[in-house]
Amino acid sequence: MKKFIVFILIISIFLVLINNESKEDEGTKYLIGMSQANLSEPWRIMMNEDIKEAVKKYRDVKVIFTDAGQSSKKQINDVDKLLDYGIDILIISMNNSEDLTPIVENVYKKIPVIVLDRHVKGYDYTLFIGPDNKFIGEETGKFIVDILGDKGGDIVEIQGLLGSPPVSDRSKGMRSEIKKNKNINIIETVVADWQKDKAEDKMREIIKKHPSIDLVCAQSDAMAFGAYKGIEENKLGNIHFLGVDGLANYNGGLSLVEEGILKGTFTCPTGGKEAIEYAMEILQGKKTIPKKIILRANKIIRDNVGEYLNKKYKKEGNEVRASILLGFAQTGMESSWRDANVKSIEKAAVDYGIDLDMVYSDNSQEKQIRIVREFIRKKVDVIGLSPVVERGWEEVFKEAKEANIPIILCDRKVTIDDNNLWTSFIGSDFIEEGKRAGRWMIDYFGNSKDVINIVELKGTRGANPAIERKIGFEEVLRDTSNFKIIKSEYANFRMDMGKSVMKNILNQEKGKIDVVYAHNDDMALGAITAIEDYGLEPGKDIIVISIDGTVPALKALAAGKLNFAVECNPVLGPQIMEVTKDLFENKEVPKQIITEEEVFTQENAKKELLTKY
Ligand code: GYE
């Protein structure tokens, strides 16, 4: 195996030299820089291969690869070198998020940056593409509980390079699940830096101390394989080995599962293909570039590894259709945001040639469940759902799963035990939206030590955006002592309720209110009317902050009645149709697509109105 890694390294260095052509090559229109953390992990070698494969489609594009060899200092120099080459866009897979965040922020000021696999701190990048490591950890933990059963057992955890987000997120996720079975004990946790050989050496030592291990849980297939080799000589009994990555290459997770060496693994796509596809869209000026793409992790076991490789999208007993039928269960027409969202979905369906059956549920979950059941009966190809509330979806989602109909969650998430029951989420980061509202407010009041009294108008009880916008807003208030939420009432994202609820609060609180924080524009606009009816000036006597950034809100900003609006992008139609089409064509689709969003102030409202939707 060591010879194989050395061979790959020589090949990769040789390829880097070949690829180190500058933009002067005739016919090169775009130069992409790919800064790789290291080439000592099979997963990273595969990432570069995925990039090379994807870029073949574009004749006028060149990629320059650099290899930081697990050194942040070298990676910083690599990025500077790539900038000197005059690259048009940077793709970076960081050695260490902390070390590399400053340079990513700096490059982002000059050219677009796609961050691959490990998050930077903050939002100073164009697009993030990577796995949901916490989910992978949780799914691994559930798998361990399932394998060991009530009897439990002793397990060894093998971690990657300390300091990289996957290590802590996967470990936390796994531990959160195994703690549900008191008979499962982690008897050793070792660090093998994602290296097979290190895992082999560590395991050889561990097995001398603990001859009766039941399971080894490694954070990569390479380390799981190393652990297996480290124990193999002892020919010990029935030890289970679990890994992550699920690559299809030589000694990759898929073949290790097929050979029975691994009990299972979870796919962790490299994102290299997606990075090139989005890089080209960015360079060609395409509008709808999301902010985050969270790639899907599939559980691979002996029974499904073959199917996974040749996965076909089976539809029992369905007549073959000329076009795709998307059944969409909408919330209702509760807000102007929803109007813009519906228009975007309807237009995109036409643009993509997809038959759309959109049904409204008047914001009733009971009705929405009935609509989803009707789609299952009609055997639609894909179900789109904007869930009115987060909970209560298990049963009908299982029915859709049994009918082999994937569910795309649009603009709102659900809270259920098994997140494999839905296929993709397309929407916003609502916690960040709440934080942006809170940060602006704190900044607006500067160093004032006066107590600032806040009225919060909440969206529909139990709705994901209402829950998470509250979480985000309160999180930033936690570091202050003078901001107080004196009233927090539901107004269901509706203008009429925003007005009536605000009227009652004004009569109760009289002049004590400094700020209204509304979870959406419609409730804010209703409150603005109530404030005016009460004889006060919204935007001056009472500061008004909202989320959505719809046209009516921009007009209220321009008129000085609204002070700040956080954008919640309703234009989800193109991404919904793209995922629907890919699903129908048996392509892998991301687990989450998080939209790009900005903020609107009284200063930039007028300009935004000229370009809005
Ligand atoms: O903020 C609100 C709509 O789910 C993000 O629902 C959406 C929210 C949006 O009624 O206006």
Coordinates of C-alpha atoms and ligand atoms in Angstrom, one line a residue:
M1 CA 0.0 0.0 0.0
K2 CA 2.9 2.4 0.8
K3 CA 4.2 1.8 -2.7
F4 CA 0.8 2.6 -4.1
I5 CA 0.6 6.0 -2.2
V6 CA 4.2 6.9 -3.3
F7 CA 3.3 6.0 -6.9
I8 CA 0.2 8.2 -6.8
L9 CA 2.2 11.0 -5.3
I10 CA 4.8 10.9 -8.2
I11 CA 2.0 10.8 -10.7
S12 CA 0.2 13.7 -9.0
I13 CA 3.3 15.9 -8.9
F14 CA 4.0 15.0 -12.5
L15 CA 0.4 16.0 -13.4
V16 CA 0.7 19.3 -11.5
L17 CA 3.8 20.1 -13.6
I18 CA 1.9 19.3 -16.8
N19 CA -1.1 21.3 -15.6
N20 CA 1.1 24.2 -14.6
E21 CA 0.4 26.0 -17.8
S22 CA -0.3 29.7 -17.6
K23 CA -3.3 31.4 -19.2
E24 CA -1.2 32.3 -22.2
D25 CA -2.1 29.0 -23.8
E26 CA -4.0 29.7 -27.0
G27 CA -7.7 29.1 -26.4
T28 CA -7.7 29.4 -22.6
K29 CA -10.5 31.6 -21.7
Y30 CA -10.8 30.8 -18.0
L31 CA -8.0 29.8 -15.6
I32 CA -9.1 28.0 -12.4
G33 CA -6.8 27.6 -9.4
M34 CA -7.3 24.5 -7.3
S35 CA -5.5 24.7 -3.9
Q36 CA -5.5 21.2 -2.4
A37 CA -4.7 20.6 1.3
N38 CA -2.7 17.5 0.6
L39 CA -2.4 14.5 -1.7
S40 CA -1.7 11.9 0.9
E41 CA -5.3 11.0 1.4
P42 CA -7.1 8.9 -1.2
W43 CA -10.2 11.1 -0.8
R44 CA -8.2 14.2 -1.9
I45 CA -6.6 12.4 -4.8
M46 CA -10.1 11.5 -5.9
M47 CA -11.2 15.1 -5.4
N48 CA -8.6 16.3 -7.9
E49 CA -9.6 13.4 -10.2
D50 CA -13.2 14.5 -10.1
I51 CA -12.1 18.1 -10.9
K52 CA -10.0 16.9 -13.9
E53 CA -12.9 14.7 -15.1
A54 CA -15.4 17.6 -14.8
V55 CA -13.2 20.2 -16.6
K56 CA -12.9 17.9 -19.6
K57 CA -16.3 19.2 -20.8
Y58 CA -14.9 22.7 -21.2
R59 CA -12.4 23.2 -24.0
D60 CA -11.4 26.8 -23.0
V61 CA -10.7 26.2 -19.4
K62 CA -7.5 25.3 -17.6
V63 CA -7.0 24.2 -14.0
I64 CA -3.8 24.8 -12.1
F65 CA -3.4 22.4 -9.1
T66 CA -1.3 23.0 -6.0
D67 CA -0.6 20.6 -3.1
A68 CA 0.0 22.1 0.3
G69 CA 1.3 18.8 1.7
Q70 CA -0.7 19.3 5.0
S71 CA 1.0 22.7 5.6
S72 CA -1.1 25.8 6.1
K73 CA 1.9 28.0 5.5
K74 CA 2.6 26.3 2.2
Q75 CA -1.1 26.5 1.2
I76 CA -1.1 30.3 1.8
N77 CA 1.9 30.5 -0.5
D78 CA 0.2 28.3 -3.0
V79 CA -2.8 30.7 -3.1
D80 CA -0.5 33.7 -3.6
K81 CA 1.2 31.9 -6.5
L82 CA -2.1 31.0 -8.1
L83 CA -3.2 34.7 -7.9
D84 CA 0.1 35.6 -9.6
Y85 CA -0.8 33.3 -12.4
G86 CA -3.9 35.4 -12.9
I87 CA -6.6 32.8 -12.1
D88 CA -10.2 33.8 -12.6
I89 CA -11.6 31.8 -9.7
L90 CA -10.1 30.0 -6.7
I91 CA -11.3 26.6 -5.5
I92 CA -9.7 25.7 -2.2
S93 CA -9.9 22.7 0.1
M94 CA -8.2 24.0 3.2
N95 CA -5.6 22.3 5.4
N96 CA -6.9 24.2 8.4
S97 CA -10.0 26.5 8.5
E98 CA -8.6 28.8 11.2
D99 CA -5.2 29.4 9.3
L100 CA -6.7 29.8 5.9
T101 CA -9.8 31.9 6.6
P102 CA -7.9 35.3 6.4
I103 CA -6.5 34.6 3.0
V104 CA -9.8 33.3 1.6
E105 CA -11.5 36.6 2.8
N106 CA -8.7 38.5 1.1
V107 CA -8.9 36.6 -2.2
Y108 CA -12.7 36.9 -2.1
K109 CA -12.3 40.7 -2.4
K110 CA -10.6 40.2 -5.8
I111 CA -12.1 37.0 -7.4
P112 CA -14.8 34.4 -6.7
V113 CA -13.9 31.7 -4.2
I114 CA -15.4 28.2 -3.9
V115 CA -14.6 26.6 -0.6
L116 CA -14.6 22.8 -0.8
D117 CA -15.3 20.4 2.1
R118 CA -14.1 22.4 5.1
H119 CA -15.9 25.6 6.2
V120 CA -14.3 29.0 6.6
K121 CA -15.5 31.1 9.5
G122 CA -18.2 33.6 8.4
Y123 CA -19.6 34.2 4.9
D124 CA -16.7 35.8 3.0
Y125 CA -16.7 33.4 0.1
T126 CA -18.8 32.8 -3.0
L127 CA -20.0 29.2 -2.5
F128 CA -19.4 26.4 0.0
I129 CA -19.7 22.8 -1.2
G130 CA -19.2 20.0 1.3
P131 CA -20.7 17.2 3.4
D132 CA -22.9 17.4 6.5
N133 CA -20.4 15.9 8.9
K134 CA -22.6 16.0 12.0
F135 CA -25.2 14.0 10.0
I136 CA -22.6 11.5 8.9
G137 CA -21.5 11.1 12.6
E138 CA -25.1 10.6 13.8
E139 CA -25.8 8.0 11.1
T140 CA -22.6 6.2 12.0
G141 CA -23.7 6.2 15.7
K142 CA -27.2 4.8 14.8
F143 CA -25.5 2.1 12.7
I144 CA -23.2 1.1 15.6
V145 CA -26.2 0.9 18.0
D146 CA -28.0 -1.2 15.4
I147 CA -25.0 -3.6 14.9
L148 CA -24.2 -4.1 18.6
G149 CA -27.8 -4.3 19.7
D150 CA -28.8 -4.1 23.4
K151 CA -25.8 -6.2 24.4
G152 CA -23.6 -3.3 23.3
G153 CA -19.8 -3.7 23.2
D154 CA -16.4 -2.1 23.3
I155 CA -15.5 0.2 20.4
V156 CA -12.4 2.0 19.2
E157 CA -12.7 5.4 17.4
I158 CA -10.1 6.4 14.9
Q159 CA -10.1 10.1 14.1
G160 CA -8.6 12.1 11.3
L161 CA -6.3 15.2 11.5
L162 CA -7.2 17.1 14.7
G163 CA -8.4 20.6 14.1
S164 CA -10.3 19.9 10.9
P165 CA -14.1 20.3 11.3
P166 CA -15.0 16.8 10.1
V167 CA -13.2 15.2 13.0
S168 CA -15.1 17.0 15.8
D169 CA -18.4 17.1 14.0
R170 CA -18.3 13.4 13.1
S171 CA -17.2 12.4 16.6
K172 CA -19.9 14.5 18.3
G173 CA -22.6 13.2 16.0
M174 CA -21.5 9.6 16.6
R175 CA -21.3 10.0 20.4
S176 CA -24.7 11.7 20.6
E177 CA -26.2 8.5 19.2
I178 CA -24.2 5.7 21.0
K179 CA -24.8 7.3 24.4
K180 CA -28.4 6.0 24.0
N181 CA -27.1 2.5 24.7
K182 CA -25.2 2.4 28.1
N183 CA -23.6 -0.9 27.1
I184 CA -21.6 0.7 24.3
N185 CA -18.1 1.9 25.5
I186 CA -15.5 3.8 23.6
I187 CA -12.4 2.2 25.1
E188 CA -9.9 4.0 22.9
T189 CA -9.9 7.1 20.7
V190 CA -6.8 7.5 18.5
V191 CA -5.8 10.1 15.9
A192 CA -4.4 8.8 12.6
D193 CA -4.5 12.0 10.5
W194 CA -6.6 10.4 7.8
Q195 CA -3.6 8.1 7.1
K196 CA -4.1 4.3 6.5
D197 CA -0.6 3.4 7.8
K198 CA -0.9 5.4 11.0
A199 CA -4.2 3.7 11.7
E200 CA -2.6 0.3 11.1
D201 CA 0.2 1.1 13.5
K202 CA -2.1 2.4 16.2
M203 CA -4.4 -0.5 15.9
R204 CA -1.6 -3.0 16.2
E205 CA -0.8 -1.4 19.6
I206 CA -4.4 -1.2 20.8
I207 CA -5.2 -4.9 20.1
K208 CA -2.4 -5.9 22.5
K209 CA -4.1 -4.0 25.3
H210 CA -7.7 -4.8 24.3
P211 CA -7.9 -8.2 22.7
S212 CA -11.8 -8.2 22.9
I213 CA -12.8 -5.3 20.7
D214 CA -16.3 -5.5 19.1
L215 CA -16.2 -2.7 16.6
V216 CA -13.8 -0.1 15.0
C217 CA -15.3 3.2 13.9
A218 CA -12.9 5.1 11.6
Q219 CA -13.6 8.6 10.2
S220 CA -12.4 7.5 6.8
D221 CA -12.3 4.2 4.8
A222 CA -8.6 4.5 4.4
M223 CA -8.1 4.5 8.2
A224 CA -10.7 1.7 8.6
F225 CA -8.7 -0.4 6.1
G226 CA -5.5 0.3 8.0
A227 CA -7.1 -0.7 11.3
Y228 CA -8.3 -3.9 9.6
K229 CA -4.8 -4.7 8.4
G230 CA -3.4 -3.9 11.9
I231 CA -5.6 -6.6 13.4
E232 CA -5.7 -9.0 10.5
E233 CA -2.5 -10.7 11.6
N234 CA -4.2 -11.5 14.9
K235 CA -7.0 -13.2 13.0
L236 CA -9.3 -12.0 15.8
G237 CA -13.0 -13.0 15.9
N238 CA -15.9 -11.0 14.7
I239 CA -14.8 -7.3 14.8
H240 CA -16.8 -4.9 12.7
F241 CA -15.1 -2.1 10.8
L242 CA -17.0 1.1 9.8
G243 CA -15.6 3.9 7.6
V244 CA -16.6 7.0 5.7
D245 CA -16.1 8.2 2.1
G246 CA -17.4 5.3 0.0
L247 CA -15.1 5.9 -2.9
A248 CA -15.3 3.6 -5.9
N249 CA -11.5 3.5 -6.5
Y250 CA -9.0 0.8 -5.7
N251 CA -9.3 -0.2 -2.0
G252 CA -12.0 2.4 -1.8
G253 CA -14.9 2.0 0.7
L254 CA -17.3 0.5 -1.9
S255 CA -14.9 -2.4 -2.8
L256 CA -14.0 -2.9 0.9
V257 CA -17.8 -3.2 1.7
E258 CA -18.3 -5.6 -1.2
E259 CA -15.4 -7.7 0.0
G260 CA -16.9 -7.8 3.5
I261 CA -13.8 -6.0 5.0
L262 CA -16.0 -3.1 6.0
K263 CA -19.4 -3.7 7.6
G264 CA -20.4 -0.4 6.1
T265 CA -19.5 3.1 5.1
F266 CA -21.1 6.4 4.4
T267 CA -20.5 8.2 1.1
C268 CA -18.8 11.6 1.3
P269 CA -18.7 12.9 -2.2
T270 CA -15.6 15.1 -2.8
G271 CA -17.6 17.9 -4.5
G272 CA -15.0 18.3 -7.2
K273 CA -17.5 17.8 -10.0
E274 CA -20.0 20.3 -8.5
A275 CA -17.2 22.8 -7.9
I276 CA -16.3 22.9 -11.6
E277 CA -19.9 23.1 -12.7
Y278 CA -20.6 26.0 -10.3
A279 CA -17.3 27.6 -11.2
M280 CA -18.3 27.8 -14.8
E281 CA -21.8 29.2 -13.9
I282 CA -20.1 31.9 -11.8
L283 CA -17.6 32.7 -14.5
Q284 CA -20.4 32.9 -17.1
G285 CA -22.3 35.3 -14.8
K286 CA -25.3 33.0 -14.0
K287 CA -27.6 34.7 -11.5
T288 CA -28.8 31.9 -9.2
I289 CA -25.7 30.7 -7.4
P290 CA -26.5 29.3 -4.0
K291 CA -24.4 30.1 -0.9
K292 CA -24.0 26.5 0.3
I293 CA -24.4 23.1 -1.2
I294 CA -24.5 20.3 1.4
L295 CA -23.7 17.0 -0.4
R296 CA -25.6 13.8 0.4
A297 CA -24.3 10.9 2.5
N298 CA -25.6 7.5 1.6
K299 CA -25.3 4.5 3.9
I300 CA -23.5 1.7 2.1
I301 CA -23.8 -1.9 3.3
R302 CA -23.2 -5.3 1.6
D303 CA -26.8 -5.5 0.5
N304 CA -27.0 -2.2 -1.4
V305 CA -23.4 -1.5 -2.5
G306 CA -24.1 -3.0 -5.9
E307 CA -27.4 -1.1 -6.3
Y308 CA -25.7 2.1 -5.2
L309 CA -23.1 1.8 -7.9
N310 CA -25.7 1.1 -10.6
K311 CA -28.6 2.9 -8.8
K312 CA -31.7 3.2 -11.0
Y313 CA -34.6 5.3 -10.1
K314 CA -37.3 2.5 -10.0
K315 CA -40.9 3.3 -10.6
E316 CA -43.1 0.3 -10.0
G317 CA -46.2 0.1 -12.2
N318 CA -45.9 3.7 -13.5
E319 CA -46.7 4.5 -17.1
V320 CA -43.7 6.1 -18.8
R321 CA -44.4 9.9 -19.0
A322 CA -43.2 12.3 -21.7
S323 CA -42.3 14.8 -19.0
I324 CA -41.8 14.9 -15.3
L325 CA -44.7 15.4 -13.0
L326 CA -43.9 17.5 -9.9
G327 CA -46.6 17.6 -7.2
F328 CA -46.0 20.7 -5.0
A329 CA -47.8 21.0 -1.6
Q330 CA -47.6 24.8 -0.9
T331 CA -48.4 26.5 2.5
G332 CA -50.9 29.1 1.5
M333 CA -50.9 32.6 0.2
E334 CA -50.0 34.1 3.6
S335 CA -47.4 36.7 2.4
S336 CA -45.9 38.7 -0.5
W337 CA -42.8 36.5 0.0
R338 CA -45.0 33.5 -0.8
D339 CA -46.4 35.3 -3.9
A340 CA -42.8 35.8 -5.2
N341 CA -41.9 32.2 -4.3
V342 CA -44.9 30.7 -6.2
K343 CA -44.2 32.9 -9.2
S344 CA -40.6 31.6 -9.3
I345 CA -41.7 28.0 -9.1
E346 CA -44.3 28.4 -11.8
K347 CA -42.0 30.1 -14.2
A348 CA -39.2 27.6 -13.6
A349 CA -41.5 24.7 -14.3
V350 CA -42.3 26.2 -17.7
D351 CA -38.7 26.9 -18.4
Y352 CA -37.7 23.3 -17.5
G353 CA -40.7 21.7 -19.2
I354 CA -41.8 20.1 -16.0
D355 CA -45.6 19.5 -15.3
L356 CA -46.4 21.3 -12.1
D357 CA -49.4 20.3 -9.9
M358 CA -49.3 23.0 -7.2
V359 CA -51.9 22.7 -4.4
Y360 CA -52.4 25.1 -1.5
S361 CA -53.1 24.0 2.0
D362 CA -54.2 27.3 3.6
N363 CA -51.4 26.9 6.1
S364 CA -53.1 23.7 7.5
Q365 CA -50.7 20.8 8.1
E366 CA -53.7 18.4 8.1
K367 CA -54.7 19.6 4.6
Q368 CA -51.0 19.5 3.5
I369 CA -50.7 15.8 4.5
R370 CA -53.9 15.0 2.6
I371 CA -52.4 16.8 -0.5
V372 CA -49.2 14.7 -0.2
R373 CA -51.2 11.5 0.1
E374 CA -53.1 12.5 -3.1
F375 CA -49.8 13.0 -4.9
I376 CA -48.7 9.5 -3.8
R377 CA -51.9 8.0 -5.0
K378 CA -51.4 9.8 -8.4
K379 CA -47.9 8.5 -8.5
V380 CA -46.2 11.8 -9.2
D381 CA -42.5 11.6 -10.0
V382 CA -41.3 14.0 -7.3
I383 CA -43.1 15.7 -4.4
G384 CA -42.2 19.4 -3.5
L385 CA -43.2 20.5 0.0
S386 CA -43.0 23.8 1.9
P387 CA -44.0 22.3 5.3
V388 CA -46.3 24.6 7.3
V389 CA -44.8 23.3 10.5
E390 CA -41.6 21.3 11.4
R391 CA -43.1 18.2 13.1
G392 CA -45.6 15.5 12.4
W393 CA -44.4 14.3 9.0
E394 CA -43.0 10.8 9.8
E395 CA -46.0 8.7 8.7
V396 CA -46.7 10.4 5.3
F397 CA -43.0 10.6 4.5
K398 CA -42.7 6.9 5.1
E399 CA -45.6 6.4 2.7
A400 CA -43.8 8.4 0.0
K401 CA -40.6 6.4 0.6
E402 CA -42.5 3.2 0.2
A403 CA -43.9 4.5 -3.0
N404 CA -40.4 5.4 -4.1
I405 CA -41.3 9.1 -4.6
P406 CA -38.6 11.5 -3.4
I407 CA -39.5 14.6 -1.4
I408 CA -37.8 18.0 -1.9
L409 CA -38.3 20.3 1.0
C410 CA -38.6 23.9 -0.2
D411 CA -37.9 27.0 2.0
R412 CA -38.8 25.2 5.3
K413 CA -37.2 22.2 7.0
V414 CA -38.8 19.5 9.1
T415 CA -37.8 17.9 12.4
I416 CA -38.0 14.1 12.1
D417 CA -35.9 11.2 13.4
D418 CA -34.9 9.8 10.0
N419 CA -33.6 12.5 7.7
N420 CA -33.3 9.9 5.0
L421 CA -37.0 10.2 4.5
W422 CA -36.6 13.4 2.6
T423 CA -34.2 13.9 -0.3
S424 CA -33.1 17.5 -0.6
F425 CA -33.7 20.9 1.2
I426 CA -33.6 24.1 -0.9
G427 CA -33.8 27.3 1.1
S428 CA -32.2 29.8 3.5
D429 CA -30.2 29.7 6.7
F430 CA -32.9 31.2 9.0
I431 CA -30.7 31.2 12.1
E432 CA -28.2 33.5 10.2
E433 CA -31.1 35.7 9.1
G434 CA -32.2 36.2 12.7
K435 CA -28.5 36.9 13.7
R436 CA -28.2 39.5 10.9
A437 CA -31.4 41.3 12.2
G438 CA -30.0 41.3 15.7
R439 CA -26.5 42.4 14.7
W440 CA -27.9 45.4 12.8
M441 CA -30.1 46.4 15.7
I442 CA -27.2 46.3 18.2
D443 CA -25.0 48.2 15.8
Y444 CA -27.8 50.8 15.3
F445 CA -28.1 51.6 19.0
G446 CA -24.3 51.8 19.3
N447 CA -22.9 52.1 22.8
S448 CA -26.2 53.3 24.3
K449 CA -26.6 51.8 27.8
D450 CA -30.4 52.6 27.8
V451 CA -32.7 49.6 28.1
I452 CA -34.0 48.9 24.6
N453 CA -37.5 47.3 24.7
I454 CA -38.3 45.0 21.8
V455 CA -41.6 43.6 20.5
E456 CA -41.2 40.4 18.5
L457 CA -43.8 39.4 16.0
K458 CA -43.5 35.7 15.3
G459 CA -44.4 33.6 12.2
T460 CA -46.6 30.6 12.3
R461 CA -46.3 28.6 15.6
G462 CA -44.1 25.5 14.9
A463 CA -42.9 26.8 11.5
N464 CA -39.1 26.3 10.9
P465 CA -38.4 29.9 9.9
A466 CA -40.3 31.2 12.9
I467 CA -38.3 28.9 15.3
E468 CA -34.9 29.5 13.8
R469 CA -35.2 33.3 13.2
K470 CA -36.0 33.6 16.9
I471 CA -33.0 31.4 17.8
G472 CA -30.6 33.5 15.7
F473 CA -31.9 36.8 17.0
E474 CA -31.8 35.8 20.6
E475 CA -28.3 34.3 20.2
V476 CA -26.8 37.7 19.3
L477 CA -28.8 39.4 22.1
R478 CA -27.2 37.0 24.6
D479 CA -23.9 39.0 24.6
T480 CA -25.8 42.2 25.6
S481 CA -27.5 43.3 28.8
N482 CA -29.7 46.2 27.8
F483 CA -31.8 44.7 24.9
K484 CA -35.0 43.2 26.3
I485 CA -37.8 41.3 24.4
I486 CA -40.8 42.6 26.4
K487 CA -43.4 41.0 24.1
S488 CA -43.2 38.0 21.7
E489 CA -46.5 37.2 20.0
Y490 CA -47.6 35.1 17.0
A491 CA -48.9 36.8 13.9
N492 CA -48.5 33.9 11.5
F493 CA -46.5 35.7 8.8
R494 CA -49.7 37.7 7.9
M495 CA -50.1 41.5 7.5
D496 CA -53.6 41.6 9.1
M497 CA -52.4 39.8 12.1
G498 CA -49.3 41.9 12.3
K499 CA -51.5 45.0 12.5
S500 CA -54.0 43.6 15.0
V501 CA -51.4 42.1 17.3
M502 CA -49.3 45.3 17.2
K503 CA -52.3 47.4 18.0
N504 CA -53.0 45.4 21.2
I505 CA -49.4 45.6 22.3
L506 CA -49.3 49.4 21.7
N507 CA -52.4 49.8 23.9
Q508 CA -50.8 47.7 26.6
E509 CA -47.2 49.0 26.5
K510 CA -48.0 52.6 25.4
G511 CA -44.8 54.5 24.7
K512 CA -42.4 51.9 26.1
I513 CA -41.6 50.2 22.8
D514 CA -38.2 51.0 21.0
V515 CA -38.0 48.2 18.4
V516 CA -40.3 45.9 16.5
Y517 CA -38.6 42.7 15.2
A518 CA -40.9 40.9 12.8
H519 CA -40.1 37.4 11.3
N520 CA -41.3 38.6 7.9
D521 CA -42.2 41.8 6.0
D522 CA -45.9 41.3 6.0
M523 CA -46.2 41.3 9.8
A524 CA -43.8 44.3 9.9
L525 CA -45.9 46.2 7.4
G526 CA -49.0 45.5 9.4
A527 CA -47.3 46.7 12.5
I528 CA -46.2 49.9 10.7
T529 CA -49.9 50.7 10.0
A530 CA -50.8 50.0 13.7
I531 CA -48.0 52.3 14.8
E532 CA -49.2 55.1 12.5
D533 CA -52.8 54.6 13.7
Y534 CA -51.5 54.9 17.2
G535 CA -50.0 58.3 16.4
L536 CA -46.3 57.4 16.4
E537 CA -43.8 57.5 13.5
P538 CA -42.6 54.0 12.4
G539 CA -38.9 54.1 11.5
K540 CA -38.3 57.0 14.0
D541 CA -40.3 56.7 17.2
I542 CA -40.2 52.9 16.9
I543 CA -37.4 51.1 14.9
V544 CA -38.8 48.4 12.6
I545 CA -36.8 45.4 11.5
S546 CA -38.0 42.6 9.2
I547 CA -37.0 39.6 7.2
D548 CA -37.8 38.7 3.5
G549 CA -36.8 41.9 1.6
T550 CA -39.8 41.8 -0.7
V551 CA -40.8 44.8 -2.9
P552 CA -43.4 46.2 -0.4
A553 CA -40.6 46.1 2.2
L554 CA -38.2 47.9 -0.1
K555 CA -40.8 50.6 -0.6
A556 CA -41.3 51.0 3.1
L557 CA -37.5 51.3 3.5
A558 CA -37.3 53.9 0.8
A559 CA -40.2 55.8 2.6
G560 CA -38.3 55.6 5.9
K561 CA -41.0 53.6 7.7
L562 CA -39.0 50.4 7.9
N563 CA -35.3 50.5 9.1
F564 CA -33.8 47.2 8.0
A565 CA -34.8 44.1 6.1
V566 CA -32.8 40.9 5.9
E567 CA -33.2 39.1 2.5
C568 CA -34.9 35.7 2.4
N569 CA -34.5 34.8 -1.2
P570 CA -37.9 33.4 -2.6
V571 CA -36.5 32.7 -6.1
L572 CA -36.1 28.9 -5.5
G573 CA -37.8 27.7 -8.6
P574 CA -34.8 27.1 -10.8
Q575 CA -33.0 25.0 -8.1
I576 CA -36.2 23.1 -7.4
M577 CA -36.6 22.2 -11.0
E578 CA -32.8 21.4 -11.4
V579 CA -33.0 18.9 -8.5
T580 CA -36.3 17.5 -9.8
K581 CA -34.8 16.9 -13.3
D582 CA -31.6 15.3 -11.8
L583 CA -33.6 13.0 -9.6
F584 CA -35.7 11.8 -12.5
E585 CA -32.4 11.1 -14.4
N586 CA -31.0 9.1 -11.6
K587 CA -28.3 11.7 -10.8
E588 CA -27.0 12.3 -7.3
V589 CA -28.4 15.5 -5.8
P590 CA -27.2 17.6 -2.9
K591 CA -28.7 17.1 0.6
Q592 CA -29.1 20.9 1.1
I593 CA -28.8 23.9 -1.2
I594 CA -28.6 27.1 0.9
T595 CA -29.4 30.3 -1.0
E596 CA -27.2 33.4 -1.3
E597 CA -28.8 36.4 0.6
E598 CA -28.0 40.0 1.4
V599 CA -29.5 42.8 3.6
F600 CA -31.4 45.9 2.7
T601 CA -31.2 49.4 4.3
Q602 CA -32.9 52.7 3.8
E603 CA -29.8 53.7 1.9
N604 CA -29.8 50.9 -0.7
A605 CA -33.5 50.3 -1.0
K606 CA -34.1 52.6 -3.9
K607 CA -31.4 51.0 -6.0
E608 CA -32.6 47.5 -5.1
L609 CA -36.2 48.4 -6.2
L610 CA -34.8 49.0 -9.7
T611 CA -33.5 45.4 -10.0
K612 CA -35.8 43.4 -7.7
Y613 CA -37.2 40.1 -9.0
Ligands
GYE1 O1 -40.4 34.4 5.5 C1 -42.7 34.3 5.0 C2 -43.5 33.1 4.4 O2 -41.1 30.0 4.6 C3 -39.2 31.5 4.3 O3 -42.9 32.0 5.0 C4 -40.7 31.3 4.2 C5 -41.5 32.3 5.1 C6 -41.3 33.8 4.8 O4 -44.8 33.3 4.7 O5 -43.0 35.5 4.4

